[in-house]
mmCIF file of C-alpha atoms in Angstrom:
data_model
loop_
_atom_site.group_PDB
_atom_site.id
_atom_site.type_symbol
_atom_site.label_atom_id
_atom_site.label_comp_id
_atom_site.label_asym_id
_atom_site.label_seq_id
_atom_site.Cartn_x
_atom_site.Cartn_y
_atom_site.Cartn_z
ATOM 1 C CA LYS A 2 -13.911 2.722 11.591
ATOM 2 C CA GLN A 3 -10.147 3.052 11.489
ATOM 3 C CA GLU A 4 -8.838 6.172 9.776
ATOM 4 C CA VAL A 5 -5.193 6.968 9.113
ATOM 5 C CA THR A 6 -4.028 10.536 8.553
ATOM 6 C CA GLN A 7 -0.626 11.842 7.523
ATOM 7 C CA ILE A 8 0.468 15.425 7.965
ATOM 8 C CA PRO A 9 1.902 17.268 6.143
ATOM 9 C CA ALA A 10 0.840 16.190 2.664
ATOM 10 C CA ALA A 11 4.078 17.580 1.244
ATOM 11 C CA LEU A 12 7.406 18.654 2.673
ATOM 12 C CA SER A 13 10.488 20.263 1.146
ATOM 13 C CA VAL A 14 13.781 20.461 3.038
ATOM 14 C CA PRO A 15 17.424 21.208 2.218
ATOM 15 C CA GLU A 16 19.870 18.346 2.127
ATOM 16 C CA GLY A 17 21.336 17.405 5.509
ATOM 17 C CA GLU A 18 18.318 18.325 7.601
ATOM 18 C CA ASN A 19 16.764 15.953 10.087
ATOM 19 C CA LEU A 20 13.013 15.637 9.613
ATOM 20 C CA VAL A 21 9.928 14.009 11.093
ATOM 21 C CA LEU A 22 6.895 12.658 9.278
ATOM 22 C CA ASN A 23 3.693 12.180 11.231
ATOM 23 C CA CYS A 24 0.991 9.533 11.128
ATOM 24 C CA SER A 25 -2.114 9.361 13.295
ATOM 25 C CA PHE A 26 -4.807 6.704 13.579
ATOM 26 C CA THR A 27 -8.205 6.783 15.248
ATOM 27 C CA ASP A 28 -8.448 3.292 16.752
ATOM 28 C CA SER A 29 -5.618 2.071 18.988
ATOM 29 C CA ALA A 30 -6.583 -1.599 18.491
ATOM 30 C CA ILE A 31 -3.948 -2.296 15.880
ATOM 31 C CA TYR A 32 -1.796 -5.347 15.214
ATOM 32 C CA ASN A 33 1.172 -3.443 13.852
ATOM 33 C CA LEU A 34 2.141 -0.324 11.905
ATOM 34 C CA GLN A 35 4.293 -0.226 8.802
ATOM 35 C CA TRP A 36 6.049 2.616 7.013
ATOM 36 C CA PHE A 37 6.478 2.410 3.243
ATOM 37 C CA ARG A 38 8.317 4.391 0.619
ATOM 38 C CA GLN A 39 6.876 4.925 -2.866
ATOM 39 C CA ASP A 40 8.875 6.324 -5.750
ATOM 40 C CA PRO A 41 7.018 7.832 -8.737
ATOM 41 C CA GLY A 42 5.532 5.145 -10.955
ATOM 42 C CA LYS A 43 6.687 2.384 -8.645
ATOM 43 C CA GLY A 44 5.189 0.092 -6.057
ATOM 44 C CA LEU A 45 5.673 0.391 -2.316
ATOM 45 C CA THR A 46 8.812 -0.637 -0.473
ATOM 46 C CA SER A 47 8.551 -1.560 3.193
ATOM 47 C CA LEU A 48 10.868 0.508 5.386
ATOM 48 C CA LEU A 49 10.019 -0.367 8.967
ATOM 49 C CA LEU A 50 7.423 -2.467 10.761
ATOM 50 C CA ILE A 51 6.547 -1.874 14.417
ATOM 51 C CA GLN A 52 4.576 -4.484 16.320
ATOM 52 C CA SER A 53 1.832 -3.199 18.627
ATOM 53 C CA SER A 54 3.939 -4.169 21.663
ATOM 54 C CA GLN A 55 6.976 -2.220 20.462
ATOM 55 C CA ARG A 56 7.818 1.459 20.843
ATOM 56 C CA GLU A 57 10.255 1.966 18.004
ATOM 57 C CA GLN A 58 12.259 0.415 15.205
ATOM 58 C CA THR A 59 15.460 1.639 13.573
ATOM 59 C CA SER A 60 17.038 0.989 10.206
ATOM 60 C CA GLY A 61 20.059 3.047 9.227
ATOM 61 C CA ARG A 62 19.081 6.717 9.156
ATOM 62 C CA LEU A 63 15.423 5.876 9.746
ATOM 63 C CA ASN A 64 13.699 5.596 13.102
ATOM 64 C CA ALA A 65 10.006 4.921 13.537
ATOM 65 C CA SER A 66 8.166 5.286 16.826
ATOM 66 C CA LEU A 67 4.743 4.107 17.898
ATOM 67 C CA ASP A 68 2.477 5.425 20.667
ATOM 68 C CA LYS A 69 -0.667 3.324 20.556
ATOM 69 C CA SER A 70 -2.416 5.126 23.402
ATOM 70 C CA SER A 71 -2.299 8.451 21.576
ATOM 71 C CA GLY A 72 -2.753 6.937 18.125
ATOM 72 C CA ARG A 73 0.467 8.328 16.717
ATOM 73 C CA SER A 74 3.552 7.215 14.856
ATOM 74 C CA THR A 75 6.495 9.220 13.603
ATOM 75 C CA LEU A 76 9.154 8.472 11.014
ATOM 76 C CA TYR A 77 12.412 10.272 11.725
ATOM 77 C CA ILE A 78 14.900 10.662 8.886
ATOM 78 C CA ALA A 79 18.379 11.777 9.895
ATOM 79 C CA ALA A 80 20.736 13.723 7.661
ATOM 80 C CA SER A 81 18.357 13.737 4.693
ATOM 81 C CA GLN A 82 19.704 13.179 1.171
ATOM 82 C CA PRO A 83 18.245 13.944 -2.280
ATOM 83 C CA GLY A 84 17.799 10.195 -2.732
ATOM 84 C CA ASP A 85 15.297 10.237 0.120
ATOM 85 C CA SER A 86 12.871 12.180 -2.080
ATOM 86 C CA ALA A 87 9.741 10.039 -2.391
ATOM 87 C CA THR A 88 6.262 9.609 -0.945
ATOM 88 C CA TYR A 89 6.172 8.040 2.500
ATOM 89 C CA LEU A 90 3.065 6.111 3.538
ATOM 90 C CA CYS A 91 2.131 4.685 6.890
ATOM 91 C CA ALA A 92 -0.311 1.815 7.240
ATOM 92 C CA VAL A 93 -1.918 0.175 10.245
ATOM 93 C CA ARG A 94 -2.752 -3.495 10.278
ATOM 94 C CA LEU A 95 -5.944 -4.495 12.049
ATOM 95 C CA ASN A 96 -6.343 -7.756 13.925
ATOM 96 C CA THR A 97 -8.272 -9.061 10.902
ATOM 97 C CA GLY A 98 -5.154 -8.670 8.778
ATOM 98 C CA LYS A 99 -6.518 -5.714 6.835
ATOM 99 C CA LEU A 100 -3.997 -2.933 6.127
ATOM 100 C CA ILE A 101 -5.280 0.658 6.095
ATOM 101 C CA PHE A 102 -3.103 3.336 4.546
ATOM 102 C CA GLY A 103 -2.725 7.032 5.090
ATOM 103 C CA GLN A 104 -2.641 9.321 2.096
ATOM 104 C CA GLY A 105 1.107 9.800 2.280
ATOM 105 C CA THR A 106 3.620 12.620 2.694
ATOM 106 C CA THR A 107 5.570 13.620 -0.412
ATOM 107 C CA LEU A 108 9.109 14.569 0.564
ATOM 108 C CA GLN A 109 11.515 16.584 -1.550
ATOM 109 C CA VAL A 110 15.103 16.930 -0.392
ATOM 110 C CA LYS A 111 16.892 19.708 -2.253
ATOM 111 C CA PRO A 112 20.636 19.455 -2.943
ATOM 112 C CA GLU B 1313 14.482 -13.735 -4.403
ATOM 113 C CA ALA B 1314 11.992 -12.710 -7.091
ATOM 114 C CA GLY B 1315 9.526 -10.028 -6.097
ATOM 115 C CA VAL B 1316 5.839 -9.642 -6.807
ATOM 116 C CA ALA B 1317 5.276 -9.601 -10.562
ATOM 117 C CA GLN B 1318 2.443 -7.684 -12.201
ATOM 118 C CA SER B 1319 1.372 -7.184 -15.785
ATOM 119 C CA PRO B 1320 0.656 -5.238 -17.829
ATOM 120 C CA ARG B 1321 2.592 -2.200 -16.639
ATOM 121 C CA TYR B 1322 0.227 0.251 -18.328
ATOM 122 C CA LYS B 1323 -3.227 -0.043 -19.861
ATOM 123 C CA ILE B 1324 -5.372 2.497 -21.650
ATOM 124 C CA ILE B 1325 -8.986 1.628 -22.421
ATOM 125 C CA GLU B 1326 -12.231 3.389 -23.201
ATOM 126 C CA LYS B 1327 -15.097 3.437 -20.745
ATOM 127 C CA ARG B 1328 -17.365 0.415 -20.857
ATOM 128 C CA GLN B 1329 -14.525 -1.788 -22.087
ATOM 129 C CA SER B 1330 -13.152 -4.693 -20.057
ATOM 130 C CA VAL B 1331 -9.660 -5.092 -18.641
ATOM 131 C CA ALA B 1332 -7.750 -7.712 -16.679
ATOM 132 C CA PHE B 1333 -4.637 -7.502 -14.526
ATOM 133 C CA TRP B 1334 -2.369 -10.343 -13.521
ATOM 134 C CA CYS B 1335 -0.273 -10.863 -10.386
ATOM 135 C CA ASN B 1336 2.265 -13.505 -9.417
ATOM 136 C CA PRO B 1337 3.164 -13.236 -5.711
ATOM 137 C CA ILE B 1338 6.428 -14.152 -4.043
ATOM 138 C CA SER B 1339 6.809 -17.912 -3.892
ATOM 139 C CA GLY B 1340 5.406 -19.344 -0.685
ATOM 140 C CA HIS B 1341 3.342 -16.302 0.227
ATOM 141 C CA ALA B 1342 -0.108 -17.442 1.275
ATOM 142 C CA THR B 1343 -1.756 -14.030 1.439
ATOM 143 C CA LEU B 1344 -2.373 -11.908 -1.647
ATOM 144 C CA TYR B 1345 -3.878 -8.423 -1.787
ATOM 145 C CA TRP B 1346 -5.187 -6.187 -4.545
ATOM 146 C CA TYR B 1347 -5.131 -2.458 -3.844
ATOM 147 C CA GLN B 1348 -6.440 0.499 -5.826
ATOM 148 C CA GLN B 1349 -4.425 3.713 -5.576
ATOM 149 C CA ILE B 1350 -6.012 6.837 -7.006
ATOM 150 C CA LEU B 1351 -3.608 9.698 -7.708
ATOM 151 C CA GLY B 1352 -2.748 11.598 -4.529
ATOM 152 C CA GLN B 1353 -4.312 9.019 -2.217
ATOM 153 C CA GLY B 1354 -3.116 6.053 -0.241
ATOM 154 C CA PRO B 1355 -3.841 2.536 -1.514
ATOM 155 C CA LYS B 1356 -7.309 1.164 -0.759
ATOM 156 C CA LEU B 1357 -7.782 -2.563 -0.268
ATOM 157 C CA LEU B 1358 -10.043 -4.156 -2.873
ATOM 158 C CA ILE B 1359 -9.678 -7.809 -1.984
ATOM 159 C CA GLN B 1360 -7.548 -10.062 0.207
ATOM 160 C CA PHE B 1361 -6.966 -13.777 -0.428
ATOM 161 C CA GLN B 1362 -5.636 -16.362 1.983
ATOM 162 C CA ASN B 1363 -4.424 -19.170 -0.303
ATOM 163 C CA ASN B 1364 -7.343 -19.400 -2.765
ATOM 164 C CA GLY B 1365 -10.041 -18.223 -0.360
ATOM 165 C CA VAL B 1366 -11.366 -14.676 -0.020
ATOM 166 C CA VAL B 1367 -10.743 -13.099 3.399
ATOM 167 C CA ASP B 1368 -11.997 -9.566 2.743
ATOM 168 C CA ASP B 1369 -13.727 -8.140 -0.311
ATOM 169 C CA SER B 1370 -15.864 -5.584 1.477
ATOM 170 C CA GLN B 1371 -14.588 -2.674 -0.626
ATOM 171 C CA LEU B 1372 -14.677 -4.452 -3.979
ATOM 172 C CA PRO B 1373 -17.348 -2.998 -6.312
ATOM 173 C CA LYS B 1374 -18.754 -6.402 -7.111
ATOM 174 C CA ASP B 1375 -21.077 -5.176 -9.847
ATOM 175 C CA ARG B 1376 -18.045 -4.519 -12.061
ATOM 176 C CA PHE B 1377 -14.945 -5.901 -10.349
ATOM 177 C CA SER B 1378 -14.041 -9.561 -9.925
ATOM 178 C CA ALA B 1379 -10.935 -11.368 -8.784
ATOM 179 C CA GLU B 1380 -9.786 -14.922 -8.505
ATOM 180 C CA ARG B 1381 -6.777 -16.784 -7.229
ATOM 181 C CA LEU B 1382 -6.837 -20.244 -8.724
ATOM 182 C CA LYS B 1383 -4.616 -22.825 -7.020
ATOM 183 C CA GLY B 1384 -3.636 -20.269 -4.404
ATOM 184 C CA VAL B 1385 -0.791 -18.759 -6.442
ATOM 185 C CA ASP B 1386 -1.403 -16.347 -9.348
ATOM 186 C CA SER B 1387 -4.303 -13.952 -9.269
ATOM 187 C CA THR B 1388 -6.270 -11.935 -11.808
ATOM 188 C CA LEU B 1389 -8.358 -8.828 -11.228
ATOM 189 C CA LYS B 1390 -10.980 -7.922 -13.822
ATOM 190 C CA ILE B 1391 -13.061 -4.814 -14.415
ATOM 191 C CA GLN B 1392 -16.111 -5.131 -16.635
ATOM 192 C CA PRO B 1393 -17.304 -2.597 -17.691
ATOM 193 C CA ALA B 1394 -14.779 0.097 -16.778
ATOM 194 C CA LYS B 1395 -15.772 3.592 -15.696
ATOM 195 C CA LEU B 1396 -13.798 6.826 -15.814
ATOM 196 C CA GLU B 1397 -13.373 6.762 -12.023
ATOM 197 C CA ASP B 1398 -11.563 3.415 -12.260
ATOM 198 C CA SER B 1399 -8.472 5.244 -13.531
ATOM 199 C CA ALA B 1400 -5.846 4.412 -10.919
ATOM 200 C CA VAL B 1401 -2.817 2.273 -10.187
ATOM 201 C CA TYR B 1402 -3.720 -1.291 -9.248
ATOM 202 C CA LEU B 1403 -1.199 -2.741 -6.849
ATOM 203 C CA CYS B 1404 -0.759 -6.364 -5.936
ATOM 204 C CA ALA B 1405 0.957 -7.325 -2.687
ATOM 205 C CA SER B 1406 1.748 -10.555 -0.900
ATOM 206 C CA SER B 1407 2.824 -11.703 2.545
ATOM 207 C CA LEU B 1408 3.650 -14.997 4.188
ATOM 208 C CA GLY B 1409 0.430 -14.922 6.190
ATOM 209 C CA GLN B 1410 -2.169 -12.666 7.728
ATOM 210 C CA GLY B 1411 -0.120 -12.005 10.814
ATOM 211 C CA SER B 1412 2.751 -9.726 11.542
ATOM 212 C CA GLU B 1413 4.690 -10.239 8.333
ATOM 213 C CA LYS B 1414 5.648 -7.411 6.058
ATOM 214 C CA LEU B 1415 3.805 -6.816 2.809
ATOM 215 C CA PHE B 1416 5.740 -6.863 -0.442
ATOM 216 C CA PHE B 1417 4.319 -4.901 -3.355
ATOM 217 C CA GLY B 1418 4.576 -5.221 -7.106
ATOM 218 C CA SER B 1419 5.192 -2.196 -9.349
ATOM 219 C CA GLY B 1420 1.515 -1.922 -10.182
ATOM 220 C CA THR B 1421 -0.592 -1.549 -13.305
ATOM 221 C CA GLN B 1422 -1.472 2.004 -14.235
ATOM 222 C CA LEU B 1423 -4.952 2.083 -15.760
ATOM 223 C CA SER B 1424 -6.312 5.030 -17.712
ATOM 224 C CA VAL B 1425 -9.989 4.939 -18.672
ATOM 225 C CA LEU B 1426 -10.870 7.471 -21.390
#
């Protein structure tokens, strides 16, 4: 059974810091991995999607990496801003199409 | 491009009452998902439709939850009767297919069962 874990559950950093969010999964047989952002009271917004054959994806200040063999993904946020404050969720997609989420990391960026 | 639409935005009911949620996916998206997100947890898949057929409903509590997607477009999720532990945000998402496409989420319906 695929399990997805995100550590830490919460993170607080001063503005301008670079930071890394971690995601681990137990079964390396995944189709792809997706990082989402969730603001309070809102739905999820897709940030980056990494196919199982890829190692990383970049979008602006965000960079996501994938290491299938070790069951890990990281989301790197450069030069963090208060507007980056949100909950970040990773999700792995199985070959059946099912998406399994981690519990999320709640990030607070202090001005 | 219009996003995934959900209604109502909030719902408060008493236990043992019934409730229904509605979702309109992005036009042309064949795959529709209903997720349950309990406070402090990641979303959990309840049911996945491909057009109007069910692909995965293994985690749907079928004694009280039901869902349908008539004509392969809009979908409704019903709870009857509701329990206290059903209090959660119910998220609808859609994607072009079951493959590598991104999922797009609606804003969700926040349900409180008293």
